XYZ file of C-alpha atoms in Angstrom:
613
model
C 34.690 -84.925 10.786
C 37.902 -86.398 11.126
C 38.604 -89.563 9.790
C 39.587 -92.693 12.394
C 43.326 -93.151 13.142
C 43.159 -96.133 11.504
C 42.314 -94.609 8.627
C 45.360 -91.846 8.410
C 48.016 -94.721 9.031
C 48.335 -97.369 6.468
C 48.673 -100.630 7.859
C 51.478 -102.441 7.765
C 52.192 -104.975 4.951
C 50.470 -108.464 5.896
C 51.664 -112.022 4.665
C 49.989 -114.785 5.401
C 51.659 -117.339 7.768
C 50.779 -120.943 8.603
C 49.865 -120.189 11.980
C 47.149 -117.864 10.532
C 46.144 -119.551 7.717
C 45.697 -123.323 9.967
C 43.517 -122.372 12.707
C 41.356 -119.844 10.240
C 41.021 -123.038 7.635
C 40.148 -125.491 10.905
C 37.109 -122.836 11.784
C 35.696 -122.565 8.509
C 35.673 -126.229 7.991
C 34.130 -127.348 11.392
C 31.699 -124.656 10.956
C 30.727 -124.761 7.326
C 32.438 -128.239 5.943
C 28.640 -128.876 3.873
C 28.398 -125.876 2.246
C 32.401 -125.491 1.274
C 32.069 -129.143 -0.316
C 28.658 -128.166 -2.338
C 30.553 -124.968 -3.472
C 33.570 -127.479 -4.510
C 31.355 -130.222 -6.272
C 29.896 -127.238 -7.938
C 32.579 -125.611 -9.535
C 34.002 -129.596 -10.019
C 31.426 -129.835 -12.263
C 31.558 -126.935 -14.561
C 32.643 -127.425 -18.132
C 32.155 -124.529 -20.759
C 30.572 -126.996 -23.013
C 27.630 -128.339 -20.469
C 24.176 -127.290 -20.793
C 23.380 -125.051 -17.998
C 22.394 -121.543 -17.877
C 21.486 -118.428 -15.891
C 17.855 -118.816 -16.313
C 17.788 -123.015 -15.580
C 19.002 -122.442 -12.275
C 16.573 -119.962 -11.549
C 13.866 -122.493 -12.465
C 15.047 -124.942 -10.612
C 15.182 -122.887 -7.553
C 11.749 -122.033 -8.225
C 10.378 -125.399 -8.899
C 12.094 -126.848 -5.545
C 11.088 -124.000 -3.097
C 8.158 -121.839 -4.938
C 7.244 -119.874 -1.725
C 10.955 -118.732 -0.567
C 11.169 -115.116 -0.975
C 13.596 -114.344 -4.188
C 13.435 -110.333 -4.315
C 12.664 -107.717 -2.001
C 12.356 -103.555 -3.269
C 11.133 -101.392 -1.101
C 7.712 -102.793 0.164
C 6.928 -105.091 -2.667
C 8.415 -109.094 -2.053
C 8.506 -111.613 -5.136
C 8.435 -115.604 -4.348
C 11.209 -117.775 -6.280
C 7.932 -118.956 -8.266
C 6.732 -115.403 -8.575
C 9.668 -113.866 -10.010
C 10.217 -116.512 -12.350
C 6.764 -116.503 -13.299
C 7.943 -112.490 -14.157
C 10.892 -113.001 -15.793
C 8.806 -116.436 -17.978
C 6.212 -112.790 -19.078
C 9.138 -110.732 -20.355
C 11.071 -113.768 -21.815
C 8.318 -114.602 -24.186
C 7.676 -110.479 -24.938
C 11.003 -110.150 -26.072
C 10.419 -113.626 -27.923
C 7.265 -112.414 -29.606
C 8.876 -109.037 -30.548
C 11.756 -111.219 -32.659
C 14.400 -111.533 -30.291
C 16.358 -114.856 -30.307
C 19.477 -116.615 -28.696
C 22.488 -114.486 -29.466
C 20.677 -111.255 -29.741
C 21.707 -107.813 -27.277
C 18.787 -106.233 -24.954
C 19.469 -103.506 -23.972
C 18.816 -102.685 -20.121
C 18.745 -98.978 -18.902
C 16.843 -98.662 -15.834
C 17.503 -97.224 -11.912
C 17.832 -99.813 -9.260
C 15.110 -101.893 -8.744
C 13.750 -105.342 -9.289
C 12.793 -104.515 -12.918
C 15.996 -105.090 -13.783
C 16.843 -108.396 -12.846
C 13.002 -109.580 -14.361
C 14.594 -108.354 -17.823
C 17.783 -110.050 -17.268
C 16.945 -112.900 -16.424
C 13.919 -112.986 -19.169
C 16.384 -112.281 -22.179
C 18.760 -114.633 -21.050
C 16.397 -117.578 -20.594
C 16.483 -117.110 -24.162
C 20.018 -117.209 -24.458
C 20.085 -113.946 -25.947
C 22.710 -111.632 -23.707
C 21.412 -108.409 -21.363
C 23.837 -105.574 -22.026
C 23.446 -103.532 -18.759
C 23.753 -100.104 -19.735
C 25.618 -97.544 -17.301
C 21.950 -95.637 -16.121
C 24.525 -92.344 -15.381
C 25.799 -92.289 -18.812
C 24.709 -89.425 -21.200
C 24.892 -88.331 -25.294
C 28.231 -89.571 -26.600
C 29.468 -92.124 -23.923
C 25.868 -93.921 -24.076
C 25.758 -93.942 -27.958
C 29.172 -95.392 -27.675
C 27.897 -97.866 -25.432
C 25.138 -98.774 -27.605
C 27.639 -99.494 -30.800
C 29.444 -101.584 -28.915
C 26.416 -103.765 -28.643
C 24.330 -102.869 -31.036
C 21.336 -104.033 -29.508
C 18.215 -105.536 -30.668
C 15.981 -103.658 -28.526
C 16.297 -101.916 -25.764
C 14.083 -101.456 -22.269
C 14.004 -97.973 -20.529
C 12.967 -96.887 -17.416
C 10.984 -94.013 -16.683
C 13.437 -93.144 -14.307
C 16.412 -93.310 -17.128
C 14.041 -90.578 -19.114
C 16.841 -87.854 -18.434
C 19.801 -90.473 -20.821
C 17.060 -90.896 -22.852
C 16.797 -87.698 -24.447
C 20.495 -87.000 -23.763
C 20.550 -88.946 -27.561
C 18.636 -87.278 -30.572
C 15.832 -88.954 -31.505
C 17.358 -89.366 -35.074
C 20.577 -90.739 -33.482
C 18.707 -92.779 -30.906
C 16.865 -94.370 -34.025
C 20.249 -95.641 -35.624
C 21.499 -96.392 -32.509
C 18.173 -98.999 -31.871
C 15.610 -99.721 -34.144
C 13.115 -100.455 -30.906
C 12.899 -99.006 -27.548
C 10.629 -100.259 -24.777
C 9.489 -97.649 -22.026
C 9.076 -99.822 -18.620
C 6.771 -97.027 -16.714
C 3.808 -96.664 -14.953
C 2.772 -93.502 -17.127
C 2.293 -93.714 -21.045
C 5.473 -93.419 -23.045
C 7.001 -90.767 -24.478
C 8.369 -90.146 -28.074
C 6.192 -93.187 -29.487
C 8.025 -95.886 -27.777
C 6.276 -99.160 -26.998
C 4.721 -99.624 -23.614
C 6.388 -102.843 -22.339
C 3.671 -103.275 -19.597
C 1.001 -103.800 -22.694
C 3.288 -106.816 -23.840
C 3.369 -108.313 -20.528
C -0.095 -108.217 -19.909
C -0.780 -110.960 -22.910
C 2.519 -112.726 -22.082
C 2.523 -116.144 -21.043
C 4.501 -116.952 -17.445
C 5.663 -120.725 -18.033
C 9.810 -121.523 -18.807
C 10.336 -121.078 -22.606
C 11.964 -124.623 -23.885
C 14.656 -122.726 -25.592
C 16.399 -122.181 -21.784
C 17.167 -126.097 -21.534
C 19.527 -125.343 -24.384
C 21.788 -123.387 -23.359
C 25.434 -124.216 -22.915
C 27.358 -122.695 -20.083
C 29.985 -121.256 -22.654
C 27.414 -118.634 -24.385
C 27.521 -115.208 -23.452
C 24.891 -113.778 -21.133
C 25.702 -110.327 -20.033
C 27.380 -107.351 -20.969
C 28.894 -105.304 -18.332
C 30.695 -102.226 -19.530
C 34.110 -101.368 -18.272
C 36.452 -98.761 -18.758
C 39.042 -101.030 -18.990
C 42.572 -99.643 -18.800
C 42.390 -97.045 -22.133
C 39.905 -94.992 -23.955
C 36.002 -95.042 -23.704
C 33.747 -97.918 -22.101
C 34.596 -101.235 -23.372
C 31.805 -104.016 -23.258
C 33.378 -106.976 -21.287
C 31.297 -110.215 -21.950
C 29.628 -112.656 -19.435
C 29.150 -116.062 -19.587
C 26.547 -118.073 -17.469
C 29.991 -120.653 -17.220
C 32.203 -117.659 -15.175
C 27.848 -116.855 -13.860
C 28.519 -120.418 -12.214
C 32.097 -120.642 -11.233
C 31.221 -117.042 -9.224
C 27.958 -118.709 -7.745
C 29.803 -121.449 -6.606
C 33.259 -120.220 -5.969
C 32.418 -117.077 -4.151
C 29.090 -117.461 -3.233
C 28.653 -120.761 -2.320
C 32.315 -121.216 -0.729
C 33.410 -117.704 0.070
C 30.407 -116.149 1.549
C 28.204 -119.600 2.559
C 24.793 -117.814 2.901
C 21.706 -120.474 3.644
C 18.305 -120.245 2.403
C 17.066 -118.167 5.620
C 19.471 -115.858 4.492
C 19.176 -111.932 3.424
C 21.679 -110.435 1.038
C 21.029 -106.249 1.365
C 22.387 -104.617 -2.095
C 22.694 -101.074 -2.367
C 25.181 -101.715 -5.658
C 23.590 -100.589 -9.565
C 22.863 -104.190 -10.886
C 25.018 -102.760 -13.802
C 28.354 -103.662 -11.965
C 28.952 -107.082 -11.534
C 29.374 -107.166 -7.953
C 25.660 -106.515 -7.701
C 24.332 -109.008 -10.401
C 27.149 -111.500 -10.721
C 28.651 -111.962 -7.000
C 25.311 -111.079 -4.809
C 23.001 -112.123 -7.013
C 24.682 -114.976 -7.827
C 24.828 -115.846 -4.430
C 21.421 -115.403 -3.634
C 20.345 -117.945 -6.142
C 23.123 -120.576 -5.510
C 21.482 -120.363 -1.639
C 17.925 -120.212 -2.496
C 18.485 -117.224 -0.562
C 16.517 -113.695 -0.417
C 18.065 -110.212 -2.206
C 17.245 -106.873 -0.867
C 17.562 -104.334 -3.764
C 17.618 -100.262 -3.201
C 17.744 -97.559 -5.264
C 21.345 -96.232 -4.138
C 23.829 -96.414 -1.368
C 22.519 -94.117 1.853
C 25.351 -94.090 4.481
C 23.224 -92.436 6.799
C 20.465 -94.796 6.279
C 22.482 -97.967 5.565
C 22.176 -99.863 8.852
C 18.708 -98.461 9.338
C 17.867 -100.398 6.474
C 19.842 -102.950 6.764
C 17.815 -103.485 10.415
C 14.165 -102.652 8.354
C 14.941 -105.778 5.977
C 16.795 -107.964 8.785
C 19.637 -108.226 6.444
C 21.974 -110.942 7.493
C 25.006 -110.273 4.565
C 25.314 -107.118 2.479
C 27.501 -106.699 -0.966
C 30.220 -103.459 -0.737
C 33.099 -101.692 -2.437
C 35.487 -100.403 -0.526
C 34.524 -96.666 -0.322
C 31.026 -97.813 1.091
C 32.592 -99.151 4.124
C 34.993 -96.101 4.569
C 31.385 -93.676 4.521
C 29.835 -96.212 6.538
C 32.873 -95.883 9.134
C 33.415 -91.759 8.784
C 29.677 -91.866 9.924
C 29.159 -90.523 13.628
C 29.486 -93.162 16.182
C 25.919 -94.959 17.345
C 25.266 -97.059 20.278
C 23.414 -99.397 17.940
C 26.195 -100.020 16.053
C 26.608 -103.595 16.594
C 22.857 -103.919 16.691
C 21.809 -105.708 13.567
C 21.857 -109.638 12.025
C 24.410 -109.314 9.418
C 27.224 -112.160 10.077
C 28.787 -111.936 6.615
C 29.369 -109.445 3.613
C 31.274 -109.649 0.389
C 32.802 -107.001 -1.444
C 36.066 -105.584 -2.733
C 38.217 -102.991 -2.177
C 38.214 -102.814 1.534
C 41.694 -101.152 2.394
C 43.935 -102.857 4.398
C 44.490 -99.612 7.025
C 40.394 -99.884 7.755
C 39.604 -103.323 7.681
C 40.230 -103.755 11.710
C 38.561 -100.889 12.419
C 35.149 -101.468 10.314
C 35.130 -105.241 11.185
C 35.660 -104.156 15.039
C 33.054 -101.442 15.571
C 29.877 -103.025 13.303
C 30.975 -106.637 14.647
C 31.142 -108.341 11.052
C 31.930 -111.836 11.607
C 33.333 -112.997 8.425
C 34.878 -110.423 5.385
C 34.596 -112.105 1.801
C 36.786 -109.941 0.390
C 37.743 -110.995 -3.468
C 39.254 -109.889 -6.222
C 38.291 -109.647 -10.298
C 36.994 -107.643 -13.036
C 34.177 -107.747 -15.266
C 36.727 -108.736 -18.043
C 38.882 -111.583 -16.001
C 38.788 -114.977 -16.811
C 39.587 -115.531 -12.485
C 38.404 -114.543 -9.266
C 40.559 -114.586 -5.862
C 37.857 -114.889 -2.198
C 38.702 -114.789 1.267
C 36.877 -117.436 1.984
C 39.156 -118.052 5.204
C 37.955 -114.516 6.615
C 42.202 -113.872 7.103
C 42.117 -110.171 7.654
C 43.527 -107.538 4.913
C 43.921 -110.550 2.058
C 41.719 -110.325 -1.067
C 41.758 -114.585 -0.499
C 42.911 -117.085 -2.838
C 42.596 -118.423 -6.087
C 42.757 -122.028 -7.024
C 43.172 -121.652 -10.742
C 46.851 -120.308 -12.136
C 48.344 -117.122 -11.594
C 51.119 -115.230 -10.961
C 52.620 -111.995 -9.591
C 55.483 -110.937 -12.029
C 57.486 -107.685 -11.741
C 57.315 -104.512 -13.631
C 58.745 -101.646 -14.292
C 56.456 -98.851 -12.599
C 58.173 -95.675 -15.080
C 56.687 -97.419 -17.949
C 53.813 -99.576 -16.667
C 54.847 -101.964 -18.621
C 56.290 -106.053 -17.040
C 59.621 -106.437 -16.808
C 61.113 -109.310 -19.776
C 64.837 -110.556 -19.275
C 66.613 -113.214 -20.295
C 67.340 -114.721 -24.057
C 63.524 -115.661 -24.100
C 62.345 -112.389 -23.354
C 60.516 -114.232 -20.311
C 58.886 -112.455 -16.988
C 59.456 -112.883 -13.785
C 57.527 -113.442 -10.574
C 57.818 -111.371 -7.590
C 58.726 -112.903 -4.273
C 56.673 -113.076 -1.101
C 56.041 -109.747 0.377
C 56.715 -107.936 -2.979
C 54.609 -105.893 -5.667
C 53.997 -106.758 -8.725
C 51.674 -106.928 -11.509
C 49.058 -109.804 -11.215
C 48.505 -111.689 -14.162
C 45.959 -115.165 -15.290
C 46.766 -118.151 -17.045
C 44.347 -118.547 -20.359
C 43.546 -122.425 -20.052
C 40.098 -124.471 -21.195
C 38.945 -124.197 -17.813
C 39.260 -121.143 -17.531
C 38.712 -119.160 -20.565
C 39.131 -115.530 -21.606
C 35.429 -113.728 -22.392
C 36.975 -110.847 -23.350
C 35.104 -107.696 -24.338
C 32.933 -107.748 -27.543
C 35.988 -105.833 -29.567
C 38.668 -108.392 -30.122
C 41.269 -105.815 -30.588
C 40.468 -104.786 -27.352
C 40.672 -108.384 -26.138
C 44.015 -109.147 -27.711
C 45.447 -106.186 -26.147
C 45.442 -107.820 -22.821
C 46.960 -110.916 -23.664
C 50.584 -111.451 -22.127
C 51.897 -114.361 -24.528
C 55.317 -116.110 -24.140
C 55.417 -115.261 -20.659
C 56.459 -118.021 -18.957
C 57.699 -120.154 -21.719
C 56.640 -120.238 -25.710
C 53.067 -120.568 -26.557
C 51.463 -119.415 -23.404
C 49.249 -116.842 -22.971
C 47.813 -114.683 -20.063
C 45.162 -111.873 -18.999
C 46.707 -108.363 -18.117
C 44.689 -107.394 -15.334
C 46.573 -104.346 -15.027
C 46.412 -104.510 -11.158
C 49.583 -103.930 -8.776
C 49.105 -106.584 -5.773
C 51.251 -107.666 -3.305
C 51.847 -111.613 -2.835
C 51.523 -113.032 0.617
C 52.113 -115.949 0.450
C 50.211 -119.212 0.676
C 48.335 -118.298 -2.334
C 46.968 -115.394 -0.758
C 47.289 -111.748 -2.342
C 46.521 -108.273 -1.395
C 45.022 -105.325 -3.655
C 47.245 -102.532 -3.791
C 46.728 -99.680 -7.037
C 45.637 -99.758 -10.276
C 47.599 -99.160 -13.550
C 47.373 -97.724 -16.587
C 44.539 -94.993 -18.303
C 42.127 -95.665 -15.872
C 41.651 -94.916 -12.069
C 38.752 -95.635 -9.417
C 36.925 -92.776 -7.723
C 33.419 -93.636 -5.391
C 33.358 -96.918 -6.668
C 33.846 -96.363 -10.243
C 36.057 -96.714 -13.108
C 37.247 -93.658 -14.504
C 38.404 -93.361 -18.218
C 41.249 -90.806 -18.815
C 40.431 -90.024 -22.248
C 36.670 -89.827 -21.439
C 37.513 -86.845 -19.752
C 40.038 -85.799 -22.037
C 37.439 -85.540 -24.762
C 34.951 -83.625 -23.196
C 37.416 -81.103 -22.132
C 38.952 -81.155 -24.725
C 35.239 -79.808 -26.649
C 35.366 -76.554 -23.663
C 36.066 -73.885 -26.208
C 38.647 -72.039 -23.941
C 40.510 -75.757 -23.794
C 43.350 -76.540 -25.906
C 44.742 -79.585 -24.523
C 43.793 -81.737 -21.434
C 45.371 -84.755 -20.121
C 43.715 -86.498 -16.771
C 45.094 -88.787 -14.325
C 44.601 -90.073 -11.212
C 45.907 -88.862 -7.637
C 45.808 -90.128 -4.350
C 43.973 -88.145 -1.740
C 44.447 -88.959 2.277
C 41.633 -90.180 3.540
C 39.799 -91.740 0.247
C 40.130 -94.856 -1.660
C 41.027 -95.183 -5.125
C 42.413 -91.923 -6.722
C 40.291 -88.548 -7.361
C 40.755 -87.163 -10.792
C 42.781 -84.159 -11.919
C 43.456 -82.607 -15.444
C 46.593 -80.728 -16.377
C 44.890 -77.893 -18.981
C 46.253 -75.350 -21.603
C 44.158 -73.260 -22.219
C 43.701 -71.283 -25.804
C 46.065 -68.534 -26.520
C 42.769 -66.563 -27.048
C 41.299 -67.812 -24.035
C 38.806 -65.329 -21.939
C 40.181 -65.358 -18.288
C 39.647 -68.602 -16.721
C 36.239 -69.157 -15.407
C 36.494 -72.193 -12.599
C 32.867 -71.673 -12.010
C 31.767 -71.891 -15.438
C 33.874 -74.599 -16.292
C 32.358 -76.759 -13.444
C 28.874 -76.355 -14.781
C 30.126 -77.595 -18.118
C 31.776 -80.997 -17.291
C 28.715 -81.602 -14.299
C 26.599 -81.558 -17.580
C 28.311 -83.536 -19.374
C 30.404 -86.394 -17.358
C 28.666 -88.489 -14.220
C 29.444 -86.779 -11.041
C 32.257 -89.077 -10.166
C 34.372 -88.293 -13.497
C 34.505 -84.699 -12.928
C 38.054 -83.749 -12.170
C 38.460 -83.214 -8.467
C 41.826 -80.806 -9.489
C 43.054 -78.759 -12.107
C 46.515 -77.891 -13.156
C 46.860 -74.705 -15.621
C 49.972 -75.293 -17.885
C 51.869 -73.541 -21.295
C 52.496 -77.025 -22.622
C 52.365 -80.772 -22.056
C 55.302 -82.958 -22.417
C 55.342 -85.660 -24.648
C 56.377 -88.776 -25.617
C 58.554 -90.353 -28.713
C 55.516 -91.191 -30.040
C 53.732 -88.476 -29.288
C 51.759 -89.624 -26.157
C 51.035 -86.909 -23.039
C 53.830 -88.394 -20.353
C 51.886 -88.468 -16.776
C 54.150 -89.953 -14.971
C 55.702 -86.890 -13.644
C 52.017 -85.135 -13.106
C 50.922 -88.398 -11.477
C 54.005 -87.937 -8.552
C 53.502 -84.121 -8.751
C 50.152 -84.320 -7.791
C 48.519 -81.224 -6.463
C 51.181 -80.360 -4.445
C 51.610 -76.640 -4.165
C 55.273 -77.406 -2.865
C 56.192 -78.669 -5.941
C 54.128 -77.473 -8.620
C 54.523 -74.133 -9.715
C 51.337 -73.898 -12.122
C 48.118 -72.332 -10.944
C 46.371 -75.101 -9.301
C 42.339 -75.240 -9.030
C 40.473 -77.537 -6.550
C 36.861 -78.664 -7.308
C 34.363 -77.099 -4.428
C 30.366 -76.052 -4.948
C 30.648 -73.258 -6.238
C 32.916 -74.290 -8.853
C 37.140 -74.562 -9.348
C 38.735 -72.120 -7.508
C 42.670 -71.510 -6.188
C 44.790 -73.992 -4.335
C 45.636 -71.806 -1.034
C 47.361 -72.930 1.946
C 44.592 -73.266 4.588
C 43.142 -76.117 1.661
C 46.745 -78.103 0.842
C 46.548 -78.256 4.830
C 43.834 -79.677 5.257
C 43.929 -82.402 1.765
C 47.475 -83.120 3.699
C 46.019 -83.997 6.660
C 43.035 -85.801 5.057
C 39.916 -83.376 7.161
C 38.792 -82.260 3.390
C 36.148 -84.284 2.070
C 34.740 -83.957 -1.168
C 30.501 -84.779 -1.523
């Protein structure tokens, strides 16, 4: 199928004027003035060093309105009172079994309510729930796990396939205990969580009243901008600010309200944004096992969803989907998301009659979030806190410094530049659990001596009014269906293909698709059988998630390099997969495995009809 027009034509550049930005702030405050100032008083009266937590709001929920449905999976519905009753069972297991504040858990399970019961059971303790990528296998998982080393760790029966993708002599040093959440008996002698929730008691442990909003709670892993996953840290303070800040004030759901997630709950935008806004409402989350764009509005109808969570490729499946008279025949009035491009915003928001587009930008690692909580169209909103735009110099990646002082400068309205957040007390830098990795994002001296700022590594455009727009993503790592793709992830299990000698991977842009598919410039061994495309396939599909498997190869006799010896991609990044251009054999990713570039296929890439499953 074709895509839309709208799609095939980026949209012009928008800034954001006063006679937009007046009569858009005038509706949202006639219509929604008590819920933007209970967002405002909330986030007002957030300090790091408060007690508060995760697991205390929760209660409270549940102690004010016990019968208010909290959590819907498939056909099975938990009360506010009954889930926390759930979540009281596995906070004192995990008590019982030695785990204390401070302590990793380890969560790898599919989609389902099961997840959030353990979350929000470890961190009642103030202990933090590492959410563990459920599609990551062997090496990438262990090196999740060291990054967190873990207490214990739950696994779902579902997640049996990651299980044994680690030796069970590895998996030992990895985690001294495992817990198998399952219906059926466990395998490999791990302990069957269900027989330690049986003799669990359900009432709040007293260690959740002493929290402080400043300890960690989660970690979410990110690829960050270099090298494998990196474990970015959550605190039930940024928990807060994002319940009130883009939940409360950016999407302003009510109690009768029904949030439909199709999101893994291990990517914040699932259990930090929705979920968080969920609970700040008293509101009802509808969790399935993955997205369905064929089902999606069928579901969303089943449910009687009135908001829904998204990333940006969702909508673009939802809106490649063949036309339906029902379209517009569903409850939702509100959904919040990111990644919505600007050259299909109109035409989503105009066919499925979406009344109000929380778009908003962060990461899992920044210390700020931006929300559209005006509903302005193509903006990813505003951000209250300080920021800036600052220029950079796009051969090298790297911001632009002039000036005796080595300073940077900001970009003016309408331009590009590199977005970048002010470190202060309020709002404070989590990090990842490396602090090497940490300090390697800090900009310091960047406006004058002393000061330091987060490298989000993110190219926006500033327009105006506070307001900014997504536009691409620097560095090592690029975004394909959703997802964060390491470069040197790939790179190192190529790299193990014995007919590989050197691989480097970067991102291109393909018409018709968000975020930029993957492609890996190869030499291949002197000795080297002739190439296989078919074979090689199988070999990355078994080891990388579907999404990281190069999309385009690029057969070379050598790589060029750096002064220092790094693989220069800035050249194969504008090359592409260009036939026109590039004079290597070029491969393109189909079923049956790699095969040529030929001219019916650049066609139709060029004129965005190829999709890719």
């Amino acid at each position: 199928m074709s895509p839309p027009a709208s799609d095939r034509a980026p949209a012009a550049p928008q800034l954001v004027r006063l006679t937009d930005w007046i009569p858009a702030a005038w509706r949202t405050v006639r219509t929604d003035l008590r819920l933007l100032l209970k967002g405002l008083i909330g986030l007002l009266r957030l300090r790091p060093t408060r007690l508060g937590s995760i697991g205390q709001t929760f209660a409270q929920q549940a102690a004010r309105h016990p019968e208010r449905p909290a959590v819907v999976c498939g056909d099975r519905r938990w009360t506010y009172a009954e889930f926390n009753a759930w979540a009281n069972r596995c906070a004192h297991a995990l008590q019982a079994a030695g785990v204390k504040s401070g302590d990793s858990v380890g969560v790898l399970l599919d989609n389902r309510a099961e997840v959030l019961a353990w979350v929000l059971g470890t961190v009642k303790l103030g202990a933090i729930a590492t959410l563990l990528n459920n599609q990551q296998r062997g090496e990438v998982l262990a090196h999740s796990l060291r990054l967190s080393t873990p207490a214990l760790v739950v696994v779902g029966e579902a997640c049996a396939d990651a299980l044994h993708s680690l030796p069970p002599a590895e998996r030992a040093t990895l985690c001294e205990r495992w817990w198998w959440e399952g219906e059926t008996p466990p395998p490999d002698n791990l302990i069957w969580a269900q027989e330690r929730l049986a003799v669990a008691p359900s009432h709040n442990p007293p260690e959740t009243a002493t929290i402080r909003l400043h300890q960690p709670a989660f970690h979410i892993y990110t690829s960050g901008t270099t090298g494998l996953p990196k474990a970015s840290v959550m605190s039930h303070y940024r928990w807060h600010r994002c319940m009130s800040g883009m939940g409360v004030m950016g999407l302003r759901l009510r109690p009768d309200d029904v949030l439909y997630c199709p999101l893994p709950l291990y990517h914040n935008n699932a259990l930090t944004v929705s979920w968080g806004a969920v609970v700040g409402a008293g509101a009802s989350l509808v969790l399935v096992p993955k997205f369905s764009a064929s089902r999606f509005w069928d579901d969303v109808r089943r449910y009687q969803a009135t908001s829904f969570c998204y990333i940006g490729e969702l909508c673009r499946y939802l809106l490649n989907q063949p036309a339906r008279p029902n379209d517009r025949e569903h409850r939702v009035r509100a959904m919040i998301g990111n990644g919505l491009r600007p050259e299909i915003w109109d035409a989503f928001q105009q066919r499925f009659g979406i009344g109000h587009i929380a778009e908003f930008y962060t990461a899992s690692e920044c210390n700020l979030a931006f929300i559209n909580a005006l509903g302005l169209p193509r903006t990813t909103g505003l951000c209250p806190l300080s920021y800036a735009i600052v220029r950079m110099d796009l051969d090298t990646e790297q911001p632009v410094r002039s000036g005796r002082r080595q300073h940077m400068s900001r970009v003016q309205r309408g331009e590009v530049g590199l977005l970048i957040t002010e470190i202060t007390t309020r709002a404070p830098l989590d990090g990842y659990t490396d602090a090497e990795a940490t300090e390697a994002k800090v900009l310091r001296n960047v406006f004058k001596k002393g000061d330091a700022w987060f490298n989000t590594g993110d190219l926006v455009r500033h327009q105006g009014l506070h307001h900014m727009q997504f536009v691409d993503r620097l560095g090592d790592t690029f975004r394909w269906k959703g997802e964060n793709v390491a470069t040197t992830e790939v790179e190192g299990v190529l790299a193990h293909q014995p007919e590989v000698a050197e691989a480097v991977v970067y991102g291109v842009t393909v018409p018709g698709a968000d975020g930029r598919a993957g492609m890996a410039a190869l030499t291949l061994c002197d000795d080297a059988a002739p190439f296989d495309g078919a074979a090689l396939a199988r070999a990355l599909y078994a080891q990388l998630p579907h999404y990281a498997v190069p999309l385009f190869l690029r057969l070379r006799d050598d790589h060029a390099v750096t002064a220092t010896f790094k693989y220069s991609k800035v050249a194969l990044k504008r090359e592409g997969y260009d036939p026109t251009v590039v004079h290597d054999a070029l491969y393109v990713l189909t079923p049956g495995g790699y095969v040529p570039m030929t001219g019916e296929l650049w066609q139709a890439l060029s004129a965005g009809t190829h999709r890719f499953d």
